Coordinates of C-alpha atoms in Angstrom, one line a residue:
X25 CA 56.6 -43.6 -2.7
X26 CA 58.5 -42.0 -0.4
X27 CA 58.1 -41.3 3.1
X28 CA 57.2 -37.9 2.8
X29 CA 54.6 -38.6 -0.1
X30 CA 53.0 -41.4 2.3
X31 CA 53.3 -38.8 5.5
X32 CA 51.1 -36.6 3.9
X33 CA 48.2 -39.0 2.6
X34 CA 47.6 -40.8 6.5
X35 CA 47.2 -36.7 7.1
X36 CA 45.2 -36.2 4.3
X37 CA 43.0 -39.6 5.4
X38 CA 42.8 -39.1 8.9
X39 CA 42.2 -35.2 8.4
X40 CA 39.0 -36.6 6.2
X41 CA 38.0 -39.4 8.7
X42 CA 37.8 -36.8 11.9
X43 CA 35.4 -34.1 9.2
X44 CA 32.9 -37.8 8.0
X45 CA 33.1 -38.2 12.3
X46 CA 32.1 -34.3 12.3
X47 CA 29.8 -34.3 9.9
X48 CA 27.9 -37.8 11.1
X49 CA 27.9 -36.6 15.2
X50 CA 27.1 -32.4 13.6
X51 CA 23.9 -34.5 11.6
X52 CA 23.2 -37.3 15.1
X53 CA 22.6 -33.6 17.7
X54 CA 20.5 -31.6 15.2
X55 CA 17.9 -35.4 14.5
X56 CA 18.5 -35.6 18.2
X57 CA 17.2 -31.8 18.8
X58 CA 13.9 -33.0 16.7
X59 CA 13.5 -35.9 18.3
X60 CA 13.9 -34.1 21.5
X61 CA 11.3 -31.6 20.7
X62 CA 9.2 -33.9 19.3
X63 CA 8.8 -35.8 22.6
X64 CA 8.6 -32.8 24.6
X65 CA 5.8 -31.2 22.2
X66 CA 3.3 -34.5 21.7
X67 CA 4.2 -34.8 26.1
X68 CA 2.9 -31.0 26.4
X69 CA -0.2 -31.4 23.4
X70 CA -1.1 -34.9 26.3
X71 CA -1.2 -33.4 29.2
X72 CA -2.9 -30.8 27.6
X73 CA -5.8 -32.6 26.4
X74 CA -6.1 -35.0 29.2
X75 CA -5.5 -32.5 32.3
X76 CA -6.6 -27.7 31.1
X77 CA -9.7 -26.9 32.8
X78 CA -11.9 -27.1 30.2
X79 CA -13.3 -29.5 27.2
X80 CA -10.3 -28.8 24.5
X81 CA -10.5 -29.4 20.9
X82 CA -7.5 -32.2 20.1
X83 CA -7.7 -30.8 15.9
X84 CA -7.5 -26.1 16.2
X85 CA -5.2 -26.6 19.5
X86 CA -2.7 -28.5 16.9
X87 CA -3.5 -26.2 14.4
X88 CA -2.6 -23.8 17.1
X89 CA 0.3 -25.0 17.0
X90 CA 1.0 -25.6 13.7
X91 CA 0.7 -22.1 13.1
X92 CA 2.7 -20.3 16.0
X93 CA 5.4 -22.9 14.7
X94 CA 5.2 -21.9 10.4
X95 CA 4.6 -18.1 11.9
X96 CA 7.7 -17.7 13.8
X97 CA 10.1 -18.7 11.2
X98 CA 8.2 -15.7 8.3
X99 CA 4.9 -14.9 7.4
X100 CA 5.0 -16.5 4.4
X101 CA 5.7 -20.0 5.5
X102 CA 1.8 -21.2 6.5
X103 CA 0.2 -25.1 7.9
X104 CA -3.1 -25.3 5.2
X105 CA -5.6 -27.2 7.0
X106 CA -7.9 -29.3 5.1
X107 CA -10.5 -26.9 5.3
X108 CA -7.8 -23.5 4.5
X109 CA -7.0 -25.8 1.5
X110 CA -9.7 -23.8 -0.7
X111 CA -7.5 -20.3 0.6
X112 CA -3.9 -21.5 -0.9
X113 CA -6.6 -23.4 -4.8
X114 CA -6.5 -19.2 -5.1
X115 CA -3.7 -17.7 -5.2
X116 CA -2.1 -20.9 -6.9
X117 CA -4.9 -20.7 -9.4
X118 CA -7.0 -17.7 -9.2
X119 CA -10.9 -19.5 -8.6
X120 CA -12.1 -20.1 -5.8
X121 CA -15.8 -21.3 -5.0
X122 CA -18.2 -18.8 -3.1
X123 CA -20.9 -15.8 -4.9
X124 CA -18.5 -13.6 -6.5
X125 CA -18.6 -10.0 -4.4
X126 CA -16.0 -8.7 -3.0
X127 CA -17.0 -7.2 0.6
X128 CA -15.9 -4.5 3.2
X129 CA -16.8 -3.1 7.0
X130 CA -18.7 0.6 6.6
X131 CA -18.7 2.1 9.9
X132 CA -20.8 -1.0 11.6
X133 CA -22.1 -2.5 8.1
X134 CA -20.8 -5.0 5.6
X135 CA -21.3 -3.3 2.4
X136 CA -21.1 -5.2 -0.7
X137 CA -17.7 -3.0 -2.6
X138 CA -17.6 -5.6 -5.3
X139 CA -20.0 -6.9 -7.2
X140 CA -17.6 -10.5 -10.2
X141 CA -20.2 -9.9 -13.4
X142 CA -22.2 -13.4 -14.3
X143 CA -21.5 -14.1 -10.6
X144 CA -24.4 -15.5 -7.8
X145 CA -24.8 -12.6 -6.9
X146 CA -25.2 -10.6 -9.6
X147 CA -27.4 -12.6 -11.0
X148 CA -29.8 -12.7 -8.3
X149 CA -30.2 -9.1 -8.3
X150 CA -27.3 -7.7 -5.7
X151 CA -25.3 -4.6 -6.4
X152 CA -22.2 -2.7 -4.9
X153 CA -23.6 -0.7 -2.2
X154 CA -26.1 -3.0 -1.0
X155 CA -25.5 -3.9 3.1
X156 CA -25.5 -7.7 4.1
X157 CA -26.7 -7.7 7.1
X158 CA -27.4 -11.9 8.2
X159 CA -25.1 -14.8 6.9
X160 CA -26.6 -18.5 7.3
X161 CA -29.8 -17.0 10.0
X162 CA -26.8 -15.2 11.6
X163 CA -26.3 -11.4 12.0
X164 CA -23.4 -10.2 11.0
X165 CA -22.8 -8.3 13.6
X166 CA -22.3 -11.0 15.5
X167 CA -19.1 -12.5 13.0
X168 CA -15.1 -11.0 12.5
X169 CA -14.8 -10.4 8.8
X170 CA -12.9 -13.6 8.6
X171 CA -16.0 -15.7 9.4
X172 CA -17.9 -13.5 7.2
X173 CA -15.4 -14.0 5.0
X174 CA -15.0 -18.4 5.6
X175 CA -19.1 -18.3 5.1
X176 CA -19.4 -16.8 1.3
X177 CA -16.6 -18.9 0.5
X178 CA -18.4 -22.8 0.3
X179 CA -17.9 -25.8 -2.5
X180 CA -19.5 -24.8 -5.9
X181 CA -23.3 -26.2 -5.6
X182 CA -24.2 -24.7 -1.9
X183 CA -26.4 -22.7 -0.6
X184 CA -26.0 -19.9 1.2
X185 CA -28.9 -17.7 2.5
X186 CA -29.0 -13.9 2.8
X187 CA -29.9 -11.6 4.2
X188 CA -29.6 -8.7 2.0
X189 CA -30.6 -3.9 3.1
X190 CA -30.3 -2.3 -1.0
X191 CA -28.8 0.3 -1.5
X192 CA -30.8 3.5 -1.4
X193 CA -34.0 2.2 0.8
X194 CA -34.7 0.1 3.0
X195 CA -36.2 -2.6 1.4
X196 CA -34.8 -5.7 2.6
X197 CA -34.7 -9.0 0.5
X198 CA -34.2 -13.2 1.4
X199 CA -32.1 -14.5 -0.8
X200 CA -31.0 -18.7 -1.0
X201 CA -27.6 -18.0 -3.3
X202 CA -25.9 -21.4 -4.8
X203 CA -22.9 -21.1 -4.6
X204 CA -20.2 -22.0 -8.1
X205 CA -16.9 -22.2 -9.4
X206 CA -15.1 -17.7 -9.0
X207 CA -12.8 -17.3 -11.8
X208 CA -10.6 -13.4 -11.2
X209 CA -8.7 -13.1 -14.3
X210 CA -5.4 -11.9 -13.8
X211 CA -5.7 -9.3 -15.9
X212 CA -8.6 -7.4 -14.8
X213 CA -8.4 -4.6 -16.9
X214 CA -6.4 -3.7 -20.9
X215 CA -7.0 -0.6 -23.6
X216 CA -5.4 2.5 -24.6
X217 CA -4.3 4.5 -21.8
X218 CA -3.8 7.2 -24.1
X219 CA -3.4 7.8 -28.5
X220 CA -1.2 4.5 -29.3
X221 CA -0.3 3.6 -25.7
X222 CA -1.7 0.6 -24.2
X223 CA -2.5 0.0 -21.0
X224 CA -3.2 -3.6 -19.1
X225 CA -3.0 -5.0 -15.4
X226 CA -2.6 -7.5 -13.9
X227 CA -4.2 -8.1 -10.5
X228 CA -2.6 -11.7 -9.8
X229 CA 0.2 -13.6 -10.7
X230 CA -2.1 -17.4 -10.8
X231 CA -1.9 -19.8 -13.6
X232 CA -2.9 -19.1 -17.4
X233 CA -1.6 -14.8 -15.8
X234 CA 1.5 -15.4 -18.3
X235 CA -1.3 -16.4 -21.7
X236 CA -3.7 -13.5 -20.9
X237 CA -0.9 -10.6 -20.8
X238 CA 0.2 -12.1 -24.3
X239 CA -3.7 -11.7 -25.6
X240 CA -4.9 -9.1 -24.4
X241 CA -1.6 -7.4 -25.9
X242 CA -2.0 -9.0 -29.1
X243 CA -5.8 -7.6 -29.1
X244 CA -4.5 -4.4 -28.5
X245 CA -2.6 -4.2 -30.9
X246 CA -4.5 -5.5 -33.5
X247 CA -7.3 -3.0 -32.4
X248 CA -4.4 -0.4 -32.6
X249 CA -1.4 -1.5 -34.8
X250 CA -0.4 1.8 -34.7
X251 CA 1.0 1.1 -31.2
X252 CA 3.7 3.7 -29.5
X253 CA 4.1 2.4 -26.0
X254 CA 3.1 -0.2 -23.3
X255 CA 1.9 0.4 -20.0
X256 CA 2.1 -2.6 -17.7
X257 CA 0.0 -2.0 -14.5
X258 CA 1.4 -3.9 -11.0
X259 CA 0.3 -1.8 -8.8
X260 CA -1.4 -3.8 -5.9
X261 CA -0.4 -6.7 -7.7
X262 CA 0.6 -9.2 -4.2
X263 CA 2.2 -11.6 -5.9
X264 CA 2.1 -15.9 -6.9
X265 CA 3.9 -18.3 -9.1
X266 CA 6.4 -17.7 -9.4
X267 CA 6.3 -19.1 -13.3
X268 CA 4.0 -16.9 -14.2
X269 CA 6.3 -13.8 -13.3
X270 CA 9.0 -14.8 -15.0
X271 CA 6.8 -16.1 -18.7
X272 CA 5.5 -12.3 -18.2
X273 CA 8.6 -11.5 -18.0
X274 CA 9.8 -13.3 -21.5
X275 CA 6.8 -12.1 -23.8
X276 CA 8.9 -8.6 -23.6
X277 CA 12.2 -9.3 -23.3
X278 CA 15.5 -10.8 -25.8
X279 CA 15.4 -14.9 -25.4
X280 CA 18.8 -15.6 -23.7
X281 CA 18.7 -12.8 -21.0
X282 CA 18.8 -13.9 -17.1
X283 CA 15.5 -12.3 -16.3
X284 CA 16.1 -13.9 -12.0
X285 CA 19.0 -16.0 -10.1
X286 CA 17.3 -17.6 -6.3
X287 CA 19.7 -19.4 -4.0
X288 CA 19.2 -21.0 -0.5
X289 CA 20.7 -23.0 1.7
X290 CA 20.6 -26.2 -0.2
X291 CA 22.4 -25.7 -3.2
X292 CA 18.9 -28.0 -5.5
X293 CA 17.4 -24.5 -5.1
X294 CA 19.9 -22.3 -6.3
X295 CA 19.1 -22.0 -10.2
X296 CA 19.8 -19.0 -12.7
X297 CA 16.3 -18.8 -14.8
X298 CA 16.4 -17.4 -18.7
X299 CA 13.9 -15.7 -20.9
X300 CA 14.0 -19.3 -23.2
X301 CA 11.1 -18.4 -25.9
X302 CA 11.6 -15.9 -28.1
X303 CA 9.4 -12.7 -27.2
X304 CA 5.9 -11.3 -28.2
X305 CA 7.5 -7.6 -28.6
X306 CA 11.3 -7.6 -26.9
X307 CA 11.0 -3.7 -28.7
X308 CA 7.7 -1.1 -28.1
X309 CA 8.2 0.7 -25.7
X310 CA 7.4 0.4 -21.3
X311 CA 6.7 1.5 -18.4
X312 CA 6.2 -0.6 -15.5
X313 CA 3.6 0.5 -12.7
X314 CA 4.7 0.1 -9.3
X315 CA 3.5 0.9 -5.7
X316 CA 3.4 0.0 -1.4
X317 CA 1.5 -3.7 -2.6
X318 CA 3.3 -4.6 -5.1
X319 CA 5.3 -7.9 -4.4
X320 CA 7.1 -10.3 -5.4
X321 CA 6.3 -11.9 -8.1
X322 CA 5.4 -8.2 -9.8
X323 CA 8.9 -7.7 -8.6
X324 CA 10.5 -10.3 -10.2
X325 CA 8.6 -8.7 -13.3
X326 CA 9.2 -5.1 -12.5
X327 CA 13.1 -6.0 -11.0
X328 CA 13.8 -7.2 -14.9
X329 CA 12.6 -4.2 -16.9
X330 CA 14.9 -1.7 -15.2
X331 CA 17.9 -3.8 -14.9
X332 CA 17.6 -5.1 -18.3
X333 CA 17.3 -1.2 -18.7
X334 CA 14.2 -2.7 -21.2
X335 CA 12.0 -0.1 -19.6
X336 CA 11.6 2.6 -17.0
X337 CA 9.6 2.1 -13.4
X338 CA 7.5 4.4 -12.4
X339 CA 5.4 4.6 -9.1
X340 CA 6.6 3.7 -5.3
X341 CA 8.9 1.3 -3.8
X342 CA 7.7 -1.5 -3.6
X343 CA 6.8 -3.9 -1.0
X344 CA 9.7 -5.8 -1.2
X345 CA 9.9 -9.4 -0.4
X346 CA 12.5 -11.3 -2.1
X347 CA 12.2 -14.8 -0.6
X348 CA 10.8 -18.0 -2.6
X349 CA 8.7 -20.4 -1.0
X350 CA 7.6 -24.1 -1.8
X351 CA 4.9 -26.4 -0.8
X352 CA 5.0 -29.8 0.0
X353 CA 2.4 -32.4 1.1
X354 CA 0.9 -32.9 4.9
X355 CA -0.7 -36.5 5.9
X356 CA -4.6 -36.4 6.2
X357 CA -5.3 -33.9 3.5
X358 CA -2.4 -31.3 4.9
X359 CA -0.4 -28.7 3.5
X360 CA 3.4 -26.6 4.8
X361 CA 4.4 -23.8 2.6
X362 CA 7.5 -22.5 3.9
X363 CA 10.2 -19.9 2.5
X364 CA 13.4 -22.2 -0.1
X365 CA 15.6 -19.2 -1.0
X366 CA 16.1 -15.8 -2.0
X367 CA 15.6 -14.6 -5.4
X368 CA 17.6 -11.7 -7.4
X369 CA 17.0 -9.5 -10.3
X370 CA 19.6 -9.6 -13.4
X371 CA 21.7 -7.3 -12.0
X372 CA 22.3 -9.3 -8.4
X373 CA 20.5 -7.1 -6.3
X374 CA 18.4 -9.2 -3.3
X375 CA 14.9 -6.9 -2.9
X376 CA 13.6 -7.8 0.5
X377 CA 13.2 -5.7 2.6
X378 CA 13.0 -7.9 6.3
X379 CA 15.2 -9.8 7.9
X380 CA 13.0 -12.3 9.7
X381 CA 16.6 -14.3 10.7
X382 CA 17.1 -11.7 13.5
X383 CA 15.5 -9.8 15.6
X384 CA 16.6 -6.5 16.4
X385 CA 17.0 -5.1 20.6
X386 CA 13.5 -4.9 21.1
X387 CA 12.8 -8.8 19.5
X388 CA 10.9 -8.1 16.9
X389 CA 12.7 -8.3 13.0
X390 CA 13.2 -5.3 11.2
X391 CA 13.9 -3.4 7.6
X392 CA 17.9 -4.3 6.4
X393 CA 19.7 -0.6 7.1
X394 CA 21.2 1.0 4.5
X395 CA 24.1 1.2 5.8
X396 CA 24.2 -2.6 3.5
X397 CA 22.8 -1.6 1.1
X398 CA 25.0 -1.6 -1.9
X399 CA 24.8 -0.4 -5.6
X400 CA 24.5 -2.4 -8.6
X401 CA 25.2 -1.4 -11.8
X402 CA 22.1 -1.9 -14.7
X403 CA 22.3 -3.9 -18.4
X404 CA 23.3 -0.2 -19.9
X405 CA 25.9 0.2 -16.5
X406 CA 22.8 3.1 -14.6
X407 CA 23.3 2.5 -11.2
X408 CA 19.8 1.0 -9.2
X409 CA 20.2 -0.1 -5.3
X410 CA 19.7 -2.8 -3.2
X411 CA 16.6 -0.8 -1.5
X412 CA 14.6 -3.1 0.0
X413 CA 11.9 -3.1 -2.8
X414 CA 12.4 -1.8 -6.8
X415 CA 12.8 1.6 -6.4
X416 CA 11.5 3.2 -9.4
X417 CA 13.2 5.2 -12.0
X418 CA 9.9 7.9 -11.7
X419 CA 8.9 8.2 -8.1
X420 CA 5.4 10.1 -7.9
X421 CA 4.6 11.2 -4.6
X422 CA 0.6 8.7 -4.6
X423 CA -1.7 6.4 -7.3
X424 CA -3.6 8.5 -10.0

């Protein structure tokens, strides 16, 4: 080996060693900051519990701190205490322990806005429009909506005492209701919207959504063999499980087509997701309905249908949640859900509307400006924009 090659090799080795040292120091600095911050937090937590003027509940104080830390990152990063795990379970399964009603506040009254068929309240003879006066002997006018929702939920088999004022009269009845597992179907309605046009409304992407959509579509085709088109209604659908959105899109997309991709800070979150199975029907004309309440998993389906020119998107611009979360177990039966990646439609669009990593001049996060939006192209060459949500092909002024 000549002198020049030896010198070059020494330089390369020296550079590699320096790089390793730099990375090691950078990692050690990071872990020192973590250890320092934990030490400060533990000291403050101990002092607040020991010396605060009023009695402090240690668990509630820690929970408040955990929630504030998570929420400082983005609205989708969340800490779940043991008591809140039922909320996380409902997000993924569509099931919860409760009495099977929806409520709304009208003036100072808590009015039942919906009653699920065969659920505990329905079997007791309580109807839409009835007013809840008390729950477990506590007048509801002394409770927040969150507290009321918390009392209505509970483990299956537990009981709830409630006082109901029936709609259209002055009759007040006391009930003792036994909670049960409530299963909210993902497909809230399916049938014909017009002669030859099928209609499937998806309320949320929970476990089994794709199978429900498949069953609903096959039932419509069985009853109406002359089916000429399909409407998929995603209005007000807040999202849910990414895997169910992928499976649902796969029902109507050619096998092998890209449905979406994800990119994170760590390479382990970089993935390309394709239609891995044969479609249920890759030919039937499709219209997807969206609005400002269509988010996340809904936008995955709508974005794939639009970018692959598989159908037309109708309605108003969707919410614009292009972030992916994962959940990890923590000690003492608690969990944390946090954002690990952004997702991209087949054309390469990220439809995230808000940049949570940067504050504006007032210290608040803000919408990504139009000047940073880019043009992308669908499978057939149509121009689509990263518009902070899915911009419909046909915009309508309001839901109908």
